Amino acid sequence: MPSGKTPIKNRKPRSFAGQLLVWYDRHGRALPWRESPKDPYHVWLSEIMLQQTTVATVLAYHRRFIQRWPTIKDFANADIADLLSAWSGLGYYRRCHLAHRCAKMVVAQGGFPRDVASLRALPGIGAYTAPALASILYNAKAPAIDGNVQRLVARLLAIDVVPTTRARQIHDYIKARIPHARRADFTQALMELGGQVCRPKNPDCANCPVRHHCAAVSKNLTAHIPVKPARKVRPDRYGVAFCCIDPAGRLLLRRRPDQGLLPGTSEVPTTPWQDKRITARDLAATPALAQTHVPICISAQTSWQIITPPVRHIFTHFRLSLHVAITLVPRQAAPKGYHWAGGNRLHAQEPLSTLMRRVIECGLAGTAHDAVA
């Protein structure tokens, strides 16, 4: 039985909550943020990291953050660049900025508030995270509806339209079944059942503890629920990234703004990311492009190597193809707003996004690739 849970009496329960909790006692994962006594900081950090990210991915990040910043006060006092560096690869970097602001507010207030409305007022805590924290930390009767729970209830009720259009119905269904005791376990059990059994594809209905409550099972509709919204077509964008490498093997980097896409992360200079496809003729004009977008002393005759194929990355709202151009430059001071980074600093300290790590790896290994210009 996962730590931190109080099992119900040794009898076969008939209620939805009772059947769910018996299953959770046997099959719920022993995750570090579920340990007893619960540390609000650990639980909050896990919920922020789990937004749009899987448990398997979050486990290692959560452990590293807790080791490096053991308390929320440590987190609040950390430099945002250090937090972003440790966050690198976890994606959705705005979460890290909002978490840093939230930690500062929580420390200033003397701890996390206990009610949903006050939790919701904190940066980075939204319509799902606020009730989840209130329930898990303070045993509040607060339905926490994440994607897993939404899918689970859509099947339980055989909702044959996009579930988000029935948000109130799903909320009321869960609220009516929250038990008086073990509300925190009930909330986590719903998420666990949705993630482990009531999966998006090939749900394990035979081993579902609440299958007798499920209208989709009785109507043989589990393969057709939930109904997904029409997929939006992601537009394509294109650009060139310039890897300027000095004799010491360092790269010229700059920091992105704290607002917008990939906020506060480091990157090599790039052209704007535009809708126009980049052609071979465009790539042949790389020296002229570089003189516009690279703020160091290079001549129009500087030789640039273009790595093929381009680095491709999918963002939430568009797909990016980024051609990588590399050149060697003389040792020189970094211009204002830029800095040189290499060696351990580049790999361990720079707050690099997954996209930029791939660009830099491509650039540093450039001599092993074929050049097209």
PDB file of C-alpha atoms in Angstrom, residues 5-238:
ATOM      1  CA  LYS A   5      -2.768   6.475   3.087  1.00  0.00           C
ATOM      2  CA  THR A   6      -5.210   5.203   5.681  1.00  0.00           C
ATOM      3  CA  PRO A   7      -6.956   2.058   4.422  1.00  0.00           C
ATOM      4  CA  ILE A   8     -10.692   1.653   4.799  1.00  0.00           C
ATOM      5  CA  LYS A   9     -12.099  -1.164   6.913  1.00  0.00           C
ATOM      6  CA  ASN A  10     -11.562  -4.730   5.773  1.00  0.00           C
ATOM      7  CA  ARG A  11     -14.864  -5.247   3.990  1.00  0.00           C
ATOM      8  CA  LYS A  12     -16.061  -5.226   0.423  1.00  0.00           C
ATOM      9  CA  PRO A  13     -17.353  -1.721  -0.258  1.00  0.00           C
ATOM     10  CA  ARG A  14     -20.337  -1.039  -2.455  1.00  0.00           C
ATOM     11  CA  SER A  15     -19.973   2.689  -3.001  1.00  0.00           C
ATOM     12  CA  PHE A  16     -18.046   4.259  -5.862  1.00  0.00           C
ATOM     13  CA  ALA A  17     -15.599   5.898  -3.445  1.00  0.00           C
ATOM     14  CA  GLY A  18     -15.138   2.728  -1.429  1.00  0.00           C
ATOM     15  CA  GLN A  19     -14.352   0.578  -4.463  1.00  0.00           C
ATOM     16  CA  LEU A  20     -11.988   3.212  -5.799  1.00  0.00           C
ATOM     17  CA  LEU A  21     -10.092   3.534  -2.505  1.00  0.00           C
ATOM     18  CA  VAL A  22      -9.679  -0.231  -2.107  1.00  0.00           C
ATOM     19  CA  TRP A  23      -8.108  -0.310  -5.571  1.00  0.00           C
ATOM     20  CA  TYR A  24      -5.899   2.675  -4.725  1.00  0.00           C
ATOM     21  CA  ASP A  25      -4.642   1.013  -1.538  1.00  0.00           C
ATOM     22  CA  ARG A  26      -3.486  -1.933  -3.615  1.00  0.00           C
ATOM     23  CA  HIS A  27      -2.314  -0.306  -6.829  1.00  0.00           C
ATOM     24  CA  GLY A  28      -1.545   3.376  -6.171  1.00  0.00           C
ATOM     25  CA  ARG A  29       2.062   4.289  -6.858  1.00  0.00           C
ATOM     26  CA  ALA A  30       4.336   5.250  -3.963  1.00  0.00           C
ATOM     27  CA  LEU A  31       5.377   8.655  -5.290  1.00  0.00           C
ATOM     28  CA  PRO A  32       7.705  10.907  -3.255  1.00  0.00           C
ATOM     29  CA  TRP A  33       5.166  13.736  -2.933  1.00  0.00           C
ATOM     30  CA  ARG A  34       2.645  11.256  -1.460  1.00  0.00           C
ATOM     31  CA  GLU A  35       4.842  10.392   1.497  1.00  0.00           C
ATOM     32  CA  SER A  36       3.471  11.021   4.973  1.00  0.00           C
ATOM     33  CA  PRO A  37       3.475  13.538   6.507  1.00  0.00           C
ATOM     34  CA  LYS A  38       2.822  15.511   3.343  1.00  0.00           C
ATOM     35  CA  ASP A  39       5.099  18.471   2.705  1.00  0.00           C
ATOM     36  CA  PRO A  40       3.027  21.217   1.013  1.00  0.00           C
ATOM     37  CA  TYR A  41       6.111  22.374  -0.909  1.00  0.00           C
ATOM     38  CA  HIS A  42       6.714  18.899  -2.327  1.00  0.00           C
ATOM     39  CA  VAL A  43       3.068  18.471  -3.306  1.00  0.00           C
ATOM     40  CA  TRP A  44       2.817  21.945  -4.861  1.00  0.00           C
ATOM     41  CA  LEU A  45       6.039  21.464  -6.853  1.00  0.00           C
ATOM     42  CA  SER A  46       4.828  18.099  -8.170  1.00  0.00           C
ATOM     43  CA  GLU A  47       1.518  19.585  -9.307  1.00  0.00           C
ATOM     44  CA  ILE A  48       3.256  22.448 -11.127  1.00  0.00           C
ATOM     45  CA  MET A  49       5.669  20.047 -12.844  1.00  0.00           C
ATOM     46  CA  LEU A  50       2.899  17.597 -13.756  1.00  0.00           C
ATOM     47  CA  GLN A  51       1.009  20.210 -15.749  1.00  0.00           C
ATOM     48  CA  GLN A  52       1.189  18.844 -19.318  1.00  0.00           C
ATOM     49  CA  THR A  53       3.994  16.450 -18.303  1.00  0.00           C
ATOM     50  CA  THR A  54       3.993  12.748 -17.357  1.00  0.00           C
ATOM     51  CA  VAL A  55       4.809  11.301 -13.932  1.00  0.00           C
ATOM     52  CA  ALA A  56       7.686   9.310 -15.418  1.00  0.00           C
ATOM     53  CA  THR A  57       9.345  12.503 -16.656  1.00  0.00           C
ATOM     54  CA  VAL A  58       8.648  14.533 -13.514  1.00  0.00           C
ATOM     55  CA  LEU A  59      10.104  12.064 -10.988  1.00  0.00           C
ATOM     56  CA  ALA A  60      13.764  12.827 -11.724  1.00  0.00           C
ATOM     57  CA  TYR A  61      13.205  16.599 -11.957  1.00  0.00           C
ATOM     58  CA  HIS A  62      11.254  16.671  -8.704  1.00  0.00           C
ATOM     59  CA  ARG A  63      14.009  14.775  -6.905  1.00  0.00           C
ATOM     60  CA  ARG A  64      16.730  17.103  -8.203  1.00  0.00           C
ATOM     61  CA  PHE A  65      14.806  20.243  -7.251  1.00  0.00           C
ATOM     62  CA  ILE A  66      14.113  19.006  -3.726  1.00  0.00           C
ATOM     63  CA  GLN A  67      17.768  18.071  -3.277  1.00  0.00           C
ATOM     64  CA  ARG A  68      19.016  21.445  -4.505  1.00  0.00           C
ATOM     65  CA  TRP A  69      16.262  23.610  -2.964  1.00  0.00           C
ATOM     66  CA  PRO A  70      14.984  21.637   0.068  1.00  0.00           C
ATOM     67  CA  THR A  71      12.397  24.201   1.180  1.00  0.00           C
ATOM     68  CA  ILE A  72      10.057  26.605  -0.525  1.00  0.00           C
ATOM     69  CA  LYS A  73      12.097  29.433   0.987  1.00  0.00           C
ATOM     70  CA  ASP A  74      15.184  28.074  -0.784  1.00  0.00           C
ATOM     71  CA  PHE A  75      13.167  27.926  -4.004  1.00  0.00           C
ATOM     72  CA  ALA A  76      11.887  31.475  -3.554  1.00  0.00           C
ATOM     73  CA  ASN A  77      15.393  32.813  -2.908  1.00  0.00           C
ATOM     74  CA  ALA A  78      16.966  31.001  -5.870  1.00  0.00           C
ATOM     75  CA  ASP A  79      18.146  32.863  -8.954  1.00  0.00           C
ATOM     76  CA  ILE A  80      15.634  32.382 -11.770  1.00  0.00           C
ATOM     77  CA  ALA A  81      18.463  31.508 -14.186  1.00  0.00           C
ATOM     78  CA  ASP A  82      19.490  28.625 -11.908  1.00  0.00           C
ATOM     79  CA  LEU A  83      15.903  27.416 -11.683  1.00  0.00           C
ATOM     80  CA  LEU A  84      15.512  27.577 -15.456  1.00  0.00           C
ATOM     81  CA  SER A  85      18.763  25.667 -15.926  1.00  0.00           C
ATOM     82  CA  ALA A  86      17.503  22.889 -13.641  1.00  0.00           C
ATOM     83  CA  TRP A  87      14.116  23.018 -15.407  1.00  0.00           C
ATOM     84  CA  SER A  88      15.776  22.598 -18.818  1.00  0.00           C
ATOM     85  CA  GLY A  89      14.117  19.839 -20.812  1.00  0.00           C
ATOM     86  CA  LEU A  90      10.899  19.859 -18.785  1.00  0.00           C
ATOM     87  CA  GLY A  91       9.287  22.313 -21.199  1.00  0.00           C
ATOM     88  CA  TYR A  92       6.642  25.021 -20.789  1.00  0.00           C
ATOM     89  CA  TYR A  93       9.170  27.333 -19.144  1.00  0.00           C
ATOM     90  CA  ARG A  94       6.569  29.885 -18.122  1.00  0.00           C
ATOM     91  CA  ARG A  95       5.596  27.405 -15.385  1.00  0.00           C
ATOM     92  CA  CYS A  96       9.019  27.898 -13.797  1.00  0.00           C
ATOM     93  CA  HIS A  97       8.715  31.700 -13.825  1.00  0.00           C
ATOM     94  CA  LEU A  98       5.222  31.518 -12.313  1.00  0.00           C
ATOM     95  CA  ALA A  99       6.354  28.970  -9.713  1.00  0.00           C
ATOM     96  CA  HIS A 100       9.174  31.301  -8.655  1.00  0.00           C
ATOM     97  CA  ARG A 101       6.710  34.180  -8.204  1.00  0.00           C
ATOM     98  CA  CYS A 102       4.305  31.891  -6.365  1.00  0.00           C
ATOM     99  CA  ALA A 103       7.022  30.686  -3.970  1.00  0.00           C
ATOM    100  CA  LYS A 104       7.927  34.264  -3.085  1.00  0.00           C
ATOM    101  CA  MET A 105       4.301  35.051  -2.299  1.00  0.00           C
ATOM    102  CA  VAL A 106       3.833  31.887  -0.231  1.00  0.00           C
ATOM    103  CA  VAL A 107       6.952  32.640   1.810  1.00  0.00           C
ATOM    104  CA  ALA A 108       5.810  36.229   2.358  1.00  0.00           C
ATOM    105  CA  GLN A 109       2.378  34.976   3.518  1.00  0.00           C
ATOM    106  CA  GLY A 110       3.886  32.401   5.870  1.00  0.00           C
ATOM    107  CA  GLY A 111       2.632  29.350   3.994  1.00  0.00           C
ATOM    108  CA  PHE A 112       0.081  28.106   1.488  1.00  0.00           C
ATOM    109  CA  PRO A 113      -3.510  29.248   1.970  1.00  0.00           C
ATOM    110  CA  ARG A 114      -6.049  26.497   2.695  1.00  0.00           C
ATOM    111  CA  ASP A 115      -9.064  27.429   0.568  1.00  0.00           C
ATOM    112  CA  VAL A 116      -9.515  27.047  -3.174  1.00  0.00           C
ATOM    113  CA  ALA A 117     -10.143  30.734  -3.914  1.00  0.00           C
ATOM    114  CA  SER A 118      -6.971  31.899  -2.144  1.00  0.00           C
ATOM    115  CA  LEU A 119      -4.904  29.172  -3.769  1.00  0.00           C
ATOM    116  CA  ARG A 120      -6.309  30.122  -7.168  1.00  0.00           C
ATOM    117  CA  ALA A 121      -5.090  33.691  -6.639  1.00  0.00           C
ATOM    118  CA  LEU A 122      -1.446  32.536  -6.561  1.00  0.00           C
ATOM    119  CA  PRO A 123       0.642  32.666  -9.776  1.00  0.00           C
ATOM    120  CA  GLY A 124       0.621  29.449 -11.786  1.00  0.00           C
ATOM    121  CA  ILE A 125      -2.227  27.845  -9.811  1.00  0.00           C
ATOM    122  CA  GLY A 126      -5.287  27.411 -11.976  1.00  0.00           C
ATOM    123  CA  ALA A 127      -8.723  25.816 -12.071  1.00  0.00           C
ATOM    124  CA  TYR A 128      -7.367  22.283 -11.576  1.00  0.00           C
ATOM    125  CA  THR A 129      -4.310  22.874  -9.364  1.00  0.00           C
ATOM    126  CA  ALA A 130      -6.143  24.942  -6.703  1.00  0.00           C
ATOM    127  CA  PRO A 131      -8.735  22.272  -5.800  1.00  0.00           C
ATOM    128  CA  ALA A 132      -6.099  19.542  -6.112  1.00  0.00           C
ATOM    129  CA  LEU A 133      -3.903  21.260  -3.515  1.00  0.00           C
ATOM    130  CA  ALA A 134      -6.853  22.058  -1.258  1.00  0.00           C
ATOM    131  CA  SER A 135      -7.958  18.437  -1.345  1.00  0.00           C
ATOM    132  CA  ILE A 136      -4.552  16.734  -1.097  1.00  0.00           C
ATOM    133  CA  LEU A 137      -3.117  19.065   1.555  1.00  0.00           C
ATOM    134  CA  TYR A 138      -6.189  20.043   3.580  1.00  0.00           C
ATOM    135  CA  ASN A 139      -8.795  17.338   2.894  1.00  0.00           C
ATOM    136  CA  ALA A 140     -11.139  19.895   1.301  1.00  0.00           C
ATOM    137  CA  LYS A 141     -14.234  18.743  -0.577  1.00  0.00           C
ATOM    138  CA  ALA A 142     -12.941  20.143  -3.839  1.00  0.00           C
ATOM    139  CA  PRO A 143     -13.266  18.259  -7.147  1.00  0.00           C
ATOM    140  CA  ALA A 144      -9.932  18.358  -9.005  1.00  0.00           C
ATOM    141  CA  ILE A 145     -10.563  17.683 -12.691  1.00  0.00           C
ATOM    142  CA  ASP A 146      -7.401  17.055 -14.682  1.00  0.00           C
ATOM    143  CA  GLY A 147      -7.288  15.412 -18.114  1.00  0.00           C
ATOM    144  CA  ASN A 148      -7.255  11.910 -16.641  1.00  0.00           C
ATOM    145  CA  VAL A 149     -10.285  12.551 -14.433  1.00  0.00           C
ATOM    146  CA  GLN A 150     -12.135  14.280 -17.241  1.00  0.00           C
ATOM    147  CA  ARG A 151     -11.642  11.257 -19.499  1.00  0.00           C
ATOM    148  CA  LEU A 152     -12.623   8.835 -16.712  1.00  0.00           C
ATOM    149  CA  VAL A 153     -15.883  10.631 -15.920  1.00  0.00           C
ATOM    150  CA  ALA A 154     -16.707  11.083 -19.604  1.00  0.00           C
ATOM    151  CA  ARG A 155     -16.658   7.287 -19.878  1.00  0.00           C
ATOM    152  CA  LEU A 156     -18.512   6.750 -16.610  1.00  0.00           C
ATOM    153  CA  LEU A 157     -21.319   8.964 -17.928  1.00  0.00           C
ATOM    154  CA  ALA A 158     -20.956   7.942 -21.605  1.00  0.00           C
ATOM    155  CA  ILE A 159     -20.590  11.589 -22.616  1.00  0.00           C
ATOM    156  CA  ASP A 160     -20.492  11.401 -26.407  1.00  0.00           C
ATOM    157  CA  VAL A 161     -19.467  15.021 -27.037  1.00  0.00           C
ATOM    158  CA  VAL A 162     -16.232  16.875 -26.309  1.00  0.00           C
ATOM    159  CA  PRO A 163     -15.935  16.595 -22.477  1.00  0.00           C
ATOM    160  CA  THR A 164     -14.969  20.237 -21.976  1.00  0.00           C
ATOM    161  CA  THR A 165     -18.493  21.172 -23.059  1.00  0.00           C
ATOM    162  CA  ARG A 166     -19.826  19.228 -20.049  1.00  0.00           C
ATOM    163  CA  ALA A 167     -17.452  20.619 -17.424  1.00  0.00           C
ATOM    164  CA  ARG A 168     -20.216  21.373 -14.895  1.00  0.00           C
ATOM    165  CA  GLN A 169     -21.736  17.898 -15.270  1.00  0.00           C
ATOM    166  CA  ILE A 170     -18.342  16.267 -14.692  1.00  0.00           C
ATOM    167  CA  HIS A 171     -17.621  18.539 -11.718  1.00  0.00           C
ATOM    168  CA  ASP A 172     -20.975  17.763 -10.082  1.00  0.00           C
ATOM    169  CA  TYR A 173     -20.575  14.010 -10.636  1.00  0.00           C
ATOM    170  CA  ILE A 174     -17.249  13.973  -8.775  1.00  0.00           C
ATOM    171  CA  LYS A 175     -18.392  16.331  -6.027  1.00  0.00           C
ATOM    172  CA  ALA A 176     -21.377  14.105  -5.244  1.00  0.00           C
ATOM    173  CA  ARG A 177     -19.055  11.123  -4.723  1.00  0.00           C
ATOM    174  CA  ILE A 178     -16.319  12.695  -2.595  1.00  0.00           C
ATOM    175  CA  PRO A 179     -16.318  10.803   0.715  1.00  0.00           C
ATOM    176  CA  HIS A 180     -16.266  12.445   4.127  1.00  0.00           C
ATOM    177  CA  ALA A 181     -12.944  10.770   5.003  1.00  0.00           C
ATOM    178  CA  ARG A 182      -9.836  10.217   2.870  1.00  0.00           C
ATOM    179  CA  ARG A 183     -10.658  13.028   0.468  1.00  0.00           C
ATOM    180  CA  ALA A 184      -6.986  13.496  -0.408  1.00  0.00           C
ATOM    181  CA  ASP A 185      -6.668   9.809  -1.304  1.00  0.00           C
ATOM    182  CA  PHE A 186      -9.919   9.972  -3.286  1.00  0.00           C
ATOM    183  CA  THR A 187      -8.579  12.858  -5.380  1.00  0.00           C
ATOM    184  CA  GLN A 188      -5.297  11.077  -6.074  1.00  0.00           C
ATOM    185  CA  ALA A 189      -7.042   7.759  -6.710  1.00  0.00           C
ATOM    186  CA  LEU A 190      -9.171   9.332  -9.452  1.00  0.00           C
ATOM    187  CA  MET A 191      -6.065  10.717 -11.160  1.00  0.00           C
ATOM    188  CA  GLU A 192      -4.278   7.381 -10.762  1.00  0.00           C
ATOM    189  CA  LEU A 193      -7.179   5.371 -12.159  1.00  0.00           C
ATOM    190  CA  GLY A 194      -7.475   7.715 -15.124  1.00  0.00           C
ATOM    191  CA  GLY A 195      -3.756   7.518 -15.842  1.00  0.00           C
ATOM    192  CA  GLN A 196      -3.127   3.827 -15.209  1.00  0.00           C
ATOM    193  CA  VAL A 197      -6.382   2.052 -16.121  1.00  0.00           C
ATOM    194  CA  CYS A 198      -8.783   4.362 -17.962  1.00  0.00           C
ATOM    195  CA  ARG A 199      -6.119   5.214 -20.513  1.00  0.00           C
ATOM    196  CA  PRO A 200      -6.791   7.293 -23.647  1.00  0.00           C
ATOM    197  CA  LYS A 201      -6.301   4.193 -25.803  1.00  0.00           C
ATOM    198  CA  ASN A 202      -6.926   0.567 -24.862  1.00  0.00           C
ATOM    199  CA  PRO A 203      -8.412   1.180 -21.397  1.00  0.00           C
ATOM    200  CA  ASP A 204      -8.059  -1.787 -19.054  1.00  0.00           C
ATOM    201  CA  CYS A 205     -11.761  -2.093 -18.290  1.00  0.00           C
ATOM    202  CA  ALA A 206     -11.454  -5.675 -17.014  1.00  0.00           C
ATOM    203  CA  ASN A 207      -9.331  -4.439 -14.091  1.00  0.00           C
ATOM    204  CA  CYS A 208     -11.236  -1.232 -13.387  1.00  0.00           C
ATOM    205  CA  PRO A 209     -12.660  -1.155  -9.850  1.00  0.00           C
ATOM    206  CA  VAL A 210     -15.615   1.024 -10.879  1.00  0.00           C
ATOM    207  CA  ARG A 211     -16.493  -0.649 -14.183  1.00  0.00           C
ATOM    208  CA  HIS A 212     -19.969  -1.537 -12.837  1.00  0.00           C
ATOM    209  CA  HIS A 213     -20.628   2.203 -12.532  1.00  0.00           C
ATOM    210  CA  CYS A 214     -19.478   2.861 -16.125  1.00  0.00           C
ATOM    211  CA  ALA A 215     -22.075   3.635 -18.780  1.00  0.00           C
ATOM    212  CA  ALA A 216     -19.481   3.449 -21.561  1.00  0.00           C
ATOM    213  CA  VAL A 217     -18.683  -0.147 -20.589  1.00  0.00           C
ATOM    214  CA  SER A 218     -22.346  -1.142 -20.479  1.00  0.00           C
ATOM    215  CA  LYS A 219     -22.959   0.489 -23.874  1.00  0.00           C
ATOM    216  CA  ASN A 220     -19.678  -0.755 -25.400  1.00  0.00           C
ATOM    217  CA  LEU A 221     -18.559   2.838 -26.097  1.00  0.00           C
ATOM    218  CA  THR A 222     -15.153   2.971 -24.360  1.00  0.00           C
ATOM    219  CA  ALA A 223     -13.292   3.025 -27.678  1.00  0.00           C
ATOM    220  CA  HIS A 224     -15.314   6.047 -28.828  1.00  0.00           C
ATOM    221  CA  ILE A 225     -15.100   8.141 -25.648  1.00  0.00           C
ATOM    222  CA  PRO A 226     -13.845  10.737 -25.004  1.00  0.00           C
ATOM    223  CA  VAL A 227     -14.727  12.607 -28.160  1.00  0.00           C
ATOM    224  CA  LYS A 228     -11.763  14.739 -29.181  1.00  0.00           C
ATOM    225  CA  PRO A 229     -12.101  18.300 -30.461  1.00  0.00           C
ATOM    226  CA  ALA A 230     -11.154  18.956 -34.063  1.00  0.00           C
ATOM    227  CA  ARG A 231      -7.390  19.171 -34.309  1.00  0.00           C
ATOM    228  CA  LYS A 232      -6.074  22.586 -35.211  1.00  0.00           C
ATOM    229  CA  VAL A 233      -3.551  22.669 -38.039  1.00  0.00           C
ATOM    230  CA  ARG A 234      -0.183  23.909 -36.801  1.00  0.00           C
ATOM    231  CA  PRO A 235       1.419  26.422 -39.195  1.00  0.00           C
ATOM    232  CA  ASP A 236       5.053  25.980 -40.199  1.00  0.00           C
ATOM    233  CA  ARG A 237       7.730  28.527 -39.367  1.00  0.00           C
ATOM    234  CA  TYR A 238      11.330  28.749 -40.508  1.00  0.00           C
TER     235      TYR A 238
END
